[in-house]
Short mmCIF file of C-alpha atoms and ligand atoms in Angstrom, two decimals:
data_model
loop_
_atom_site.label_atom_id
_atom_site.label_comp_id
_atom_site.label_asym_id
_atom_site.label_seq_id
_atom_site.Cartn_x
_atom_site.Cartn_y
_atom_site.Cartn_z
CA MET A 1 -72.70 20.28 79.24
CA SER A 2 -71.71 23.87 79.57
CA THR A 3 -69.78 24.91 82.66
CA VAL A 4 -71.57 26.77 85.44
CA THR A 5 -69.66 28.03 88.46
CA ARG A 6 -70.86 29.99 91.43
CA PHE A 7 -69.54 32.14 94.23
CA ALA A 8 -71.64 31.48 97.32
CA PRO A 9 -70.72 33.92 100.08
CA SER A 10 -72.43 34.01 103.45
CA PRO A 11 -73.15 37.69 104.15
CA THR A 12 -71.68 37.67 107.65
CA GLY A 13 -68.91 40.19 106.98
CA GLU A 14 -67.53 42.50 104.33
CA LEU A 15 -66.09 40.93 101.21
CA HIS A 16 -62.68 39.61 102.22
CA ILE A 17 -59.94 39.61 99.59
CA GLY A 18 -59.78 35.82 100.01
CA GLY A 19 -63.42 35.81 98.90
CA VAL A 20 -62.56 37.98 95.92
CA ARG A 21 -59.91 35.40 94.96
CA THR A 22 -62.54 32.62 95.15
CA ALA A 23 -64.96 34.67 93.07
CA LEU A 24 -62.19 35.46 90.58
CA PHE A 25 -61.28 31.81 90.03
CA ASN A 26 -64.95 30.92 89.59
CA TYR A 27 -65.32 33.76 87.12
CA ALA A 28 -62.15 32.95 85.17
CA TYR A 29 -62.98 29.26 84.89
CA ALA A 30 -66.55 29.92 83.72
CA LYS A 31 -65.37 32.44 81.13
CA LYS A 32 -62.60 30.20 79.92
CA LYS A 33 -65.14 27.47 79.32
CA ASN A 34 -67.63 29.87 77.74
CA GLY A 35 -69.91 28.98 80.59
CA LYS A 36 -71.70 30.97 83.27
CA PHE A 37 -70.63 32.53 86.53
CA LEU A 38 -73.35 32.85 89.17
CA ILE A 39 -73.64 34.36 92.62
CA ARG A 40 -75.65 32.89 95.45
CA ILE A 41 -76.06 34.61 98.78
CA GLU A 42 -76.07 31.93 101.48
CA ASP A 43 -78.07 33.85 104.04
CA THR A 44 -79.87 31.12 105.93
CA ASP A 45 -78.05 32.00 109.14
CA LEU A 46 -80.42 34.80 109.98
CA GLU A 47 -78.59 35.82 113.11
CA ARG A 48 -75.25 36.47 111.48
CA SER A 49 -76.33 37.53 107.97
CA THR A 50 -77.14 41.17 107.27
CA LYS A 51 -78.42 43.07 104.26
CA GLU A 52 -75.56 45.53 104.70
CA TYR A 53 -72.94 42.83 104.28
CA GLU A 54 -74.87 41.40 101.36
CA ASN A 55 -74.91 44.80 99.65
CA ASN A 56 -71.23 45.29 100.38
CA ILE A 57 -70.38 41.92 98.82
CA LEU A 58 -72.50 42.46 95.72
CA GLN A 59 -71.35 46.02 95.24
CA SER A 60 -67.70 45.04 95.71
CA LEU A 61 -67.90 42.22 93.17
CA ASN A 62 -69.58 44.56 90.78
CA SER A 63 -67.01 47.29 91.28
CA ILE A 64 -64.14 44.95 90.52
CA GLY A 65 -65.84 43.62 87.42
CA LEU A 66 -66.77 40.10 88.54
CA ILE A 67 -70.27 40.43 87.22
CA PRO A 68 -72.52 37.38 87.31
CA ASP A 69 -74.35 36.11 84.25
CA GLN A 70 -77.66 36.04 86.12
CA ASP A 71 -79.14 38.03 88.98
CA PRO A 72 -77.81 36.77 92.33
CA ILE A 73 -80.17 34.60 94.34
CA ASN A 74 -80.77 34.50 98.11
CA GLN A 75 -81.20 31.26 99.97
CA SER A 76 -83.47 32.99 102.45
CA LYS A 77 -86.09 33.26 99.70
CA ARG A 78 -85.95 29.66 98.55
CA SER A 79 -87.19 27.63 101.54
CA GLU A 80 -89.83 25.86 99.48
CA LEU A 81 -87.23 24.21 97.29
CA TYR A 82 -85.30 22.91 100.27
CA LEU A 83 -88.43 21.64 101.99
CA ALA A 84 -89.52 19.86 98.81
CA ALA A 85 -86.10 18.20 98.58
CA ALA A 86 -86.30 17.15 102.25
CA LYS A 87 -89.74 15.71 101.66
CA LYS A 88 -88.46 13.74 98.69
CA LEU A 89 -85.57 12.38 100.72
CA TYR A 90 -87.97 11.25 103.41
CA GLU A 91 -90.47 9.71 101.00
CA ASP A 92 -87.74 7.87 99.12
CA GLY A 93 -86.51 6.34 102.35
CA HIS A 94 -83.26 8.35 102.42
CA ALA A 95 -84.10 10.26 105.57
CA TYR A 96 -85.70 9.60 108.95
CA TYR A 97 -87.05 11.55 111.89
CA CYS A 98 -84.99 11.49 115.05
CA ASN A 99 -86.18 12.57 118.48
CA CYS A 100 -82.96 12.12 120.43
CA SER A 101 -82.82 14.80 123.11
CA LYS A 102 -79.99 17.27 123.44
CA GLU A 103 -79.07 15.60 126.73
CA ARG A 104 -78.75 12.20 125.09
CA LEU A 105 -76.63 13.62 122.28
CA ASP A 106 -74.41 15.47 124.77
CA GLU A 107 -73.91 12.30 126.78
CA LEU A 108 -73.16 10.31 123.65
CA ARG A 109 -70.58 12.87 122.58
CA SER A 110 -68.83 12.93 125.97
CA SER A 111 -68.75 9.18 126.24
CA LEU A 112 -67.27 8.77 122.73
CA GLN A 113 -64.74 11.48 123.47
CA GLU A 114 -63.75 9.75 126.69
CA GLN A 115 -63.13 6.58 124.73
CA GLY A 116 -60.94 8.60 122.38
CA LYS A 117 -63.44 8.15 119.54
CA LYS A 118 -64.74 10.70 117.09
CA PRO A 119 -68.01 12.12 118.42
CA GLN A 120 -70.80 11.21 116.06
CA TYR A 121 -74.46 10.29 116.15
CA ASP A 122 -75.10 6.57 116.64
CA SER A 123 -78.14 6.35 114.33
CA LYS A 124 -80.37 5.25 117.22
CA CYS A 125 -83.57 6.43 115.51
CA ARG A 126 -82.60 5.27 112.02
CA GLU A 127 -84.85 2.21 111.96
CA LEU A 128 -87.55 3.41 114.40
CA ASN A 129 -89.82 4.89 111.75
CA LEU A 130 -90.70 7.86 113.94
CA SER A 131 -93.12 10.38 112.57
CA LYS A 132 -92.56 14.09 112.49
CA SER A 133 -93.31 15.99 115.68
CA ASN A 134 -92.29 19.26 117.33
CA ASP A 135 -89.08 17.83 118.63
CA THR A 136 -87.90 15.72 115.73
CA VAL A 137 -85.13 16.60 113.33
CA LEU A 138 -84.86 15.01 109.91
CA ARG A 139 -81.62 13.10 109.35
CA LEU A 140 -80.06 11.76 106.19
CA LYS A 141 -79.43 8.02 106.08
CA THR A 142 -75.74 8.24 105.37
CA PRO A 143 -74.25 5.08 103.83
CA LEU A 144 -72.93 2.97 106.69
CA GLU A 145 -70.01 1.47 104.86
CA GLY A 146 -67.86 2.08 101.85
CA GLN A 147 -66.00 5.20 100.88
CA THR A 148 -66.81 8.52 99.35
CA ILE A 149 -64.17 9.80 97.01
CA VAL A 150 -63.99 13.51 96.29
CA LYS A 151 -62.25 14.10 92.97
CA ASP A 152 -60.65 17.46 93.38
CA TYR A 153 -58.79 19.35 90.68
CA VAL A 154 -56.36 20.76 93.21
CA ARG A 155 -55.92 17.90 95.66
CA GLY A 156 -56.56 14.86 93.52
CA GLU A 157 -58.72 12.11 95.03
CA ILE A 158 -59.62 12.60 98.66
CA VAL A 159 -61.01 9.48 100.27
CA PHE A 160 -63.51 9.56 103.15
CA GLU A 161 -64.70 6.49 105.04
CA ASN A 162 -68.50 6.62 105.20
CA SER A 163 -68.43 5.07 108.66
CA GLU A 164 -66.76 8.27 109.87
CA LEU A 165 -69.67 10.41 108.74
CA ASP A 166 -72.80 10.34 110.85
CA ASP A 167 -76.41 10.84 109.84
CA LEU A 168 -76.52 14.49 109.02
CA ILE A 169 -79.42 16.69 110.17
CA ILE A 170 -81.12 18.17 107.12
CA LEU A 171 -84.19 19.73 108.79
CA ARG A 172 -84.06 21.21 112.28
CA SER A 173 -86.84 20.55 114.78
CA ASP A 174 -88.39 23.91 113.87
CA GLY A 175 -88.62 22.64 110.30
CA THR A 176 -85.92 24.89 108.84
CA PRO A 177 -83.40 23.36 106.41
CA THR A 178 -79.73 23.17 107.34
CA TYR A 179 -76.80 24.60 105.45
CA HIS A 180 -75.70 21.44 103.59
CA LEU A 181 -79.15 20.70 102.23
CA CYS A 182 -79.61 24.26 100.92
CA ASN A 183 -76.14 24.28 99.39
CA VAL A 184 -76.70 20.99 97.54
CA VAL A 185 -80.21 21.81 96.36
CA ASP A 186 -79.11 25.19 95.05
CA ASP A 187 -76.11 23.84 93.20
CA PHE A 188 -78.51 21.50 91.44
CA GLU A 189 -81.26 24.07 90.87
CA GLN A 190 -78.78 26.62 89.54
CA GLY A 191 -77.31 24.07 87.17
CA VAL A 192 -73.88 24.34 88.75
CA THR A 193 -71.30 21.96 87.30
CA THR A 194 -68.15 23.06 89.12
CA VAL A 195 -67.67 23.99 92.74
CA ILE A 196 -64.62 26.19 93.37
CA ARG A 197 -64.31 27.25 96.99
CA GLY A 198 -61.94 27.47 99.94
CA GLU A 199 -60.32 24.32 101.24
CA ASP A 200 -62.06 24.84 104.58
CA HIS A 201 -65.05 23.25 102.84
CA ILE A 202 -63.31 19.98 101.99
CA SER A 203 -64.74 18.13 104.98
CA ASN A 204 -68.25 19.25 103.98
CA THR A 205 -67.92 17.77 100.54
CA PRO A 206 -68.53 14.04 101.25
CA ARG A 207 -71.61 14.98 103.27
CA GLN A 208 -72.90 17.07 100.42
CA ILE A 209 -72.17 14.25 97.99
CA HIS A 210 -74.32 11.94 100.11
CA ILE A 211 -77.23 14.35 99.87
CA GLN A 212 -76.70 14.75 96.11
CA LYS A 213 -76.68 10.99 95.56
CA ALA A 214 -79.79 10.48 97.66
CA LEU A 215 -81.57 13.13 95.62
CA GLY A 216 -80.36 11.60 92.35
CA TYR A 217 -78.44 14.74 91.35
CA PRO A 218 -75.52 14.57 88.93
CA GLU A 219 -71.96 14.65 90.26
CA LEU A 220 -70.13 17.96 90.48
CA GLU A 221 -66.55 18.88 89.76
CA TYR A 222 -64.58 20.28 92.69
CA ALA A 223 -61.60 22.53 93.20
CA HIS A 224 -60.75 23.47 96.78
CA LEU A 225 -58.49 26.48 96.89
CA PRO A 226 -55.56 26.90 99.28
CA LEU A 227 -56.18 29.28 102.14
CA VAL A 228 -54.98 32.85 101.83
CA LEU A 229 -52.33 33.36 104.51
CA GLY A 230 -50.49 36.26 106.09
CA ASN A 231 -46.68 36.49 106.21
CA ASP A 232 -46.58 34.31 109.31
CA LYS A 233 -48.46 31.55 107.45
CA LYS A 234 -51.56 32.02 109.58
CA ARG A 235 -54.88 32.63 107.91
CA LEU A 236 -54.92 36.20 106.58
CA SER A 237 -56.62 38.50 109.04
CA LYS A 238 -56.67 42.17 109.92
CA ARG A 239 -53.56 41.58 112.02
CA HIS A 240 -51.57 41.11 108.80
CA ALA A 241 -53.04 43.60 106.37
CA ALA A 242 -56.29 45.19 105.34
CA THR A 243 -58.60 42.35 104.35
CA GLY A 244 -61.55 44.20 102.83
CA LEU A 245 -61.57 44.83 99.09
CA GLU A 246 -62.91 48.35 99.55
CA GLU A 247 -59.94 49.32 101.69
CA TYR A 248 -57.58 48.55 98.82
CA GLN A 249 -59.72 50.31 96.27
CA SER A 250 -59.97 53.39 98.44
CA LYS A 251 -56.18 53.55 98.84
CA GLY A 252 -55.88 53.64 95.08
CA TYR A 253 -54.94 50.14 94.07
CA LEU A 254 -56.25 49.54 90.57
CA ASN A 255 -58.82 46.79 90.19
CA SER A 256 -56.67 45.17 87.52
CA ALA A 257 -53.69 45.07 89.90
CA ILE A 258 -55.78 43.69 92.76
CA LEU A 259 -57.10 40.92 90.51
CA ASN A 260 -53.57 40.24 89.22
CA CYS A 261 -52.30 39.94 92.77
CA LEU A 262 -55.19 37.73 93.90
CA ALA A 263 -54.86 35.46 90.87
CA ARG A 264 -51.27 34.82 91.93
CA LEU A 265 -52.52 33.52 95.26
CA GLY A 266 -52.47 29.88 94.34
CA TRP A 267 -52.10 30.10 90.58
CA SER A 268 -49.32 31.08 88.24
CA LYS A 269 -48.35 30.73 84.63
CA GLY A 270 -44.61 30.38 84.22
CA ASP A 271 -42.74 33.45 85.35
CA LYS A 272 -45.39 35.86 84.15
CA GLU A 273 -46.03 38.24 87.03
CA VAL A 274 -47.99 41.06 85.47
CA PHE A 275 -51.20 40.12 83.70
CA TYR A 276 -54.79 41.17 83.22
CA LEU A 277 -58.14 39.46 83.63
CA ASP A 278 -58.26 38.52 79.94
CA ASP A 279 -54.86 36.84 80.19
CA LEU A 280 -56.02 34.95 83.26
CA ILE A 281 -59.15 33.73 81.48
CA LYS A 282 -57.07 32.56 78.53
CA ASP A 283 -54.45 30.71 80.56
CA PHE A 284 -56.36 29.58 83.64
CA GLU A 285 -56.38 25.88 84.54
CA LEU A 286 -57.89 24.49 87.74
CA THR A 287 -55.31 21.69 87.67
CA GLU A 288 -52.51 24.25 87.95
CA ILE A 289 -53.70 25.61 91.27
CA GLN A 290 -51.18 24.87 93.99
CA ARG A 291 -52.10 23.04 97.18
CA ALA A 292 -49.95 24.95 99.62
CA GLY A 293 -51.38 27.96 101.42
CA ALA A 294 -50.94 31.15 99.42
CA ILE A 295 -49.26 34.05 101.18
CA PHE A 296 -50.69 37.50 100.59
CA ASP A 297 -47.84 39.96 100.53
CA GLN A 298 -48.69 43.64 100.47
CA SER A 299 -45.36 44.51 98.82
CA LYS A 300 -46.28 42.28 95.85
CA LEU A 301 -49.51 44.20 95.49
CA ASP A 302 -47.54 47.46 95.63
CA TYR A 303 -45.24 46.21 92.90
CA LEU A 304 -48.09 45.02 90.69
CA ASN A 305 -49.99 48.25 91.21
CA SER A 306 -46.97 50.25 90.06
CA GLN A 307 -46.73 48.07 86.97
CA HIS A 308 -50.42 48.42 86.17
CA LEU A 309 -50.28 52.18 86.79
CA ALA A 310 -47.33 52.45 84.43
CA ASN A 311 -49.31 50.65 81.73
CA LEU A 312 -52.17 53.17 81.78
CA SER A 313 -52.35 55.73 79.00
CA ILE A 314 -52.27 59.37 80.06
CA ASP A 315 -56.04 59.62 79.68
CA GLU A 316 -56.68 56.44 81.63
CA PHE A 317 -54.33 57.63 84.32
CA LYS A 318 -56.11 60.98 84.55
CA ILE A 319 -59.47 59.26 84.95
CA ALA A 320 -58.06 56.90 87.58
CA ILE A 321 -56.42 59.58 89.70
CA THR A 322 -59.18 62.18 89.53
CA PRO A 323 -61.30 60.81 92.42
CA PHE A 324 -58.16 60.91 94.60
CA THR A 325 -57.08 64.42 93.61
CA LYS A 326 -60.66 65.66 94.02
CA LYS A 327 -60.63 64.39 97.59
CA LEU A 328 -57.60 66.61 98.15
CA ASP A 329 -59.41 69.52 96.57
CA ILE A 330 -57.18 69.58 93.52
CA ASP A 331 -58.32 70.02 89.94
CA ILE A 332 -55.48 68.51 87.93
CA ASP A 333 -56.83 69.94 84.68
CA THR A 334 -55.79 73.41 85.78
CA HIS A 335 -52.08 72.56 85.49
CA GLN A 336 -50.34 74.17 82.53
CA HIS A 337 -48.06 71.18 81.88
CA LEU A 338 -50.41 68.39 82.91
CA GLU A 339 -49.01 65.66 80.70
CA LEU A 340 -45.45 66.29 81.83
CA LEU A 341 -46.60 66.52 85.43
CA ILE A 342 -48.35 63.15 85.20
CA ASN A 343 -45.45 61.49 83.45
CA SER A 344 -43.02 62.84 86.02
CA MET A 345 -45.12 61.90 89.04
CA ARG A 346 -47.01 58.74 88.08
CA SER A 347 -44.43 56.44 89.61
CA SER A 348 -43.82 58.58 92.69
CA ALA A 349 -45.86 56.22 94.92
CA HIS A 350 -47.36 52.72 94.73
CA THR A 351 -50.95 53.89 95.00
CA LEU A 352 -53.13 56.53 93.42
CA SER A 353 -53.78 58.11 96.79
CA GLY A 354 -50.01 58.32 97.41
CA ILE A 355 -49.42 59.87 94.00
CA ALA A 356 -52.31 62.31 94.53
CA THR A 357 -50.75 63.38 97.83
CA ASN A 358 -47.43 63.92 96.08
CA LEU A 359 -49.19 66.15 93.55
CA VAL A 360 -50.53 68.53 96.21
CA PRO A 361 -47.52 70.93 96.18
CA TYR A 362 -47.98 71.43 92.43
CA PHE A 363 -51.42 72.90 93.08
CA LYS A 364 -51.32 74.38 96.57
CA ASP A 365 -48.95 76.53 98.60
CA ILE A 366 -46.60 74.72 100.93
CA ASP A 367 -47.99 74.81 104.44
CA SER A 368 -45.15 72.96 106.11
CA TYR A 369 -41.67 71.81 105.14
CA ASP A 370 -40.19 68.40 105.92
CA GLN A 371 -38.24 69.32 109.06
CA LYS A 372 -35.67 66.58 108.74
CA ALA A 373 -34.92 67.59 105.17
CA LEU A 374 -34.58 71.24 106.23
CA GLU A 375 -32.12 70.33 108.94
CA LYS A 376 -30.09 68.17 106.65
CA PHE A 377 -29.96 70.27 103.49
CA VAL A 378 -30.90 73.86 104.27
CA ALA A 379 -29.79 74.61 107.82
CA PRO A 380 -26.06 73.97 107.21
CA ALA A 381 -25.82 76.72 104.56
CA PRO A 382 -28.95 78.86 104.36
CA THR A 383 -27.36 81.50 102.12
CA ILE A 384 -27.09 79.05 99.21
CA LEU A 385 -30.79 79.56 98.53
CA SER A 386 -30.38 83.33 98.09
CA TYR A 387 -27.51 82.73 95.72
CA ILE A 388 -29.61 80.31 93.67
CA HIS A 389 -32.58 82.65 93.73
CA ASP A 390 -30.56 85.51 92.30
CA ALA A 391 -28.99 83.35 89.64
CA LEU A 392 -32.34 81.89 88.55
CA ASN A 393 -33.89 85.34 88.58
CA LYS A 394 -31.69 86.23 85.62
CA ILE A 395 -32.99 83.40 83.46
CA GLU A 396 -35.52 84.39 80.84
CA ASN A 397 -35.70 81.24 78.77
CA TRP A 398 -37.26 79.01 81.43
CA ASN A 399 -36.85 75.44 80.19
CA GLU A 400 -35.47 72.23 81.62
CA GLU A 401 -32.21 72.26 79.74
CA VAL A 402 -31.35 75.85 80.59
CA LEU A 403 -32.32 75.29 84.22
CA ASP A 404 -30.28 72.11 84.60
CA ASN A 405 -27.37 73.91 83.02
CA GLU A 406 -27.69 76.88 85.36
CA MET A 407 -27.80 74.62 88.43
CA ASN A 408 -24.65 72.98 87.19
CA ILE A 409 -22.93 76.31 86.87
CA ILE A 410 -23.97 77.30 90.40
CA LYS A 411 -22.66 73.98 91.68
CA GLU A 412 -19.29 74.64 90.06
CA GLU A 413 -19.15 78.26 91.22
CA LEU A 414 -19.87 77.35 94.83
CA ASN A 415 -17.84 74.16 94.63
CA LEU A 416 -20.65 72.08 96.14
CA LYS A 417 -22.09 68.63 95.57
CA VAL A 418 -25.38 68.12 93.65
CA PRO A 419 -27.62 67.43 96.69
CA GLN A 420 -26.29 70.53 98.46
CA ILE A 421 -27.77 72.79 95.83
CA ASN A 422 -30.62 70.68 94.43
CA GLN A 423 -32.27 69.55 97.64
CA PRO A 424 -32.81 73.05 99.10
CA VAL A 425 -34.62 74.04 95.89
CA ARG A 426 -36.73 70.87 95.93
CA ILE A 427 -37.68 71.57 99.53
CA ALA A 428 -38.61 75.14 98.64
CA LEU A 429 -40.82 74.01 95.77
CA THR A 430 -42.48 70.87 97.13
CA GLY A 431 -41.86 70.94 100.88
CA SER A 432 -39.79 67.75 100.67
CA THR A 433 -36.95 66.15 98.75
CA ASN A 434 -39.32 63.92 96.81
CA SER A 435 -39.62 65.33 93.29
CA PRO A 436 -38.66 64.58 89.68
CA SER A 437 -35.39 65.86 88.20
CA LEU A 438 -34.82 69.41 89.36
CA GLY A 439 -34.96 71.00 85.90
CA THR A 440 -38.32 69.33 85.28
CA THR A 441 -39.62 70.31 88.71
CA MET A 442 -38.72 73.97 88.21
CA TYR A 443 -40.19 73.91 84.73
CA LEU A 444 -43.41 72.40 86.08
CA PHE A 445 -43.72 75.21 88.63
CA GLY A 446 -42.83 77.94 86.15
CA ARG A 447 -40.47 80.88 86.61
CA GLU A 448 -42.61 83.08 88.78
CA GLU A 449 -43.78 80.42 91.21
CA THR A 450 -40.31 78.90 91.52
CA LEU A 451 -38.81 82.25 92.53
CA ILE A 452 -41.69 83.01 94.92
CA ARG A 453 -41.29 79.65 96.65
CA ILE A 454 -37.54 79.97 97.03
CA LYS A 455 -38.06 83.42 98.55
CA ALA A 456 -40.75 82.06 100.85
CA LEU A 457 -38.41 79.39 102.21
CA ILE A 458 -35.62 81.92 102.71
CA GLU A 459 -38.00 84.14 104.63
CA SER A 460 -39.30 81.31 106.77
CA LEU A 461 -35.82 80.39 107.98
N1 LIG B 501 -71.23 30.01 102.02
C1 LIG B 501 -69.95 29.39 102.10
C2 LIG B 501 -68.94 30.40 102.61
O1 LIG B 501 -69.19 31.58 102.61
C3 LIG B 501 -69.47 28.85 100.78
C4 LIG B 501 -70.12 27.56 100.42
C5 LIG B 501 -69.72 26.99 99.12
O2 LIG B 501 -69.03 27.65 98.32
O3 LIG B 501 -70.15 25.88 98.84
O4 LIG B 501 -67.87 30.01 103.02
#
């Protein structure tokens, strides 16, 4: 049977990067098996689900390339299927109506808790043959004895005692189906073979297996993924780092680097750190997913982004950075040495937005200088700049080699160290000390602009 996986988010928040990791593993496994990857929006919780979150999730998955093989479905539009399944469970003797009041259930819970027992329903109505009324819920007749074994690719066999699982409500008193019933029916109706989801769903699994068995559905494969944690080993939240996919995309992390980083959260192939979606699909094995919580480390993402940025061709890089330079009102195509500029600046920051910001001085006048840099490199000997200006003013053949050579001569003449003459020029040209080699930087600005900027800094002192 061909593999079908699904990502089944509840649209109660923006797509979390932990969710992207779950979607990615579902996608990679389906593709590896030449199967299908599906998306199901679990929006039965009408109070907490919103269309906005749903759109954000779908748009985010789309933007990062995790595109499903069929149109996503919404549970909110499939009530009939769930009701039909509930009816079948009832008619086949696998479910019963229960009219226990909230008060009785509360009392039962407190009394069990007082005795130090696990609070669970005592199946009072199980053999009463009650019929449906306005205050009955429909409960599943959960097996009273025996064990349910979840065979999990990540955690091996997880054994649950059936006696520890009470008779689950599958229809509420208002007739609406509950989460577990919808989840199980949809996995069956969508032809899902493999459930890959967060390990917070492990305890749901035996309950869902009971529903599946009662409905005569085939068994599913399971892989419960380790939680995505922050540096302090607590579940990753906004306290640790940005958690929304869009935030990373808008800072200029490449999709390929984000996916690379997320794939490493729980999975690895030897020492290979930098890889692409195709590599993941080729090498991915559910059995190689680790059990331990996976720590999301922003500096790893920075590193991977730099590596992925370095692997882009000039044209790809130009396309990738353009939205970021446009935001800063820069048209990179106007630069006379664009290729050299890109090659000199592409590793100047970890993100496209950082690199775009570093490009600003190459397109716009300096509106403020880095004060600390001024104090350190210019203030101690302001006349050096005039000396350099006059020396550079004599150069006709404006190229990197000649310029580097000239700066060397000035250094010797004034008997100074490299930073004492290079940094003031860098500051004059870019506003800060962050720039490529000085010869290249001056070449990138051109003769006229270099001299104008040095003069401007001298005058501003
Ligand atoms: N809707 C669930 C969630 O967002 C996922 C359920 C599942 O994958 O089975 O956590």
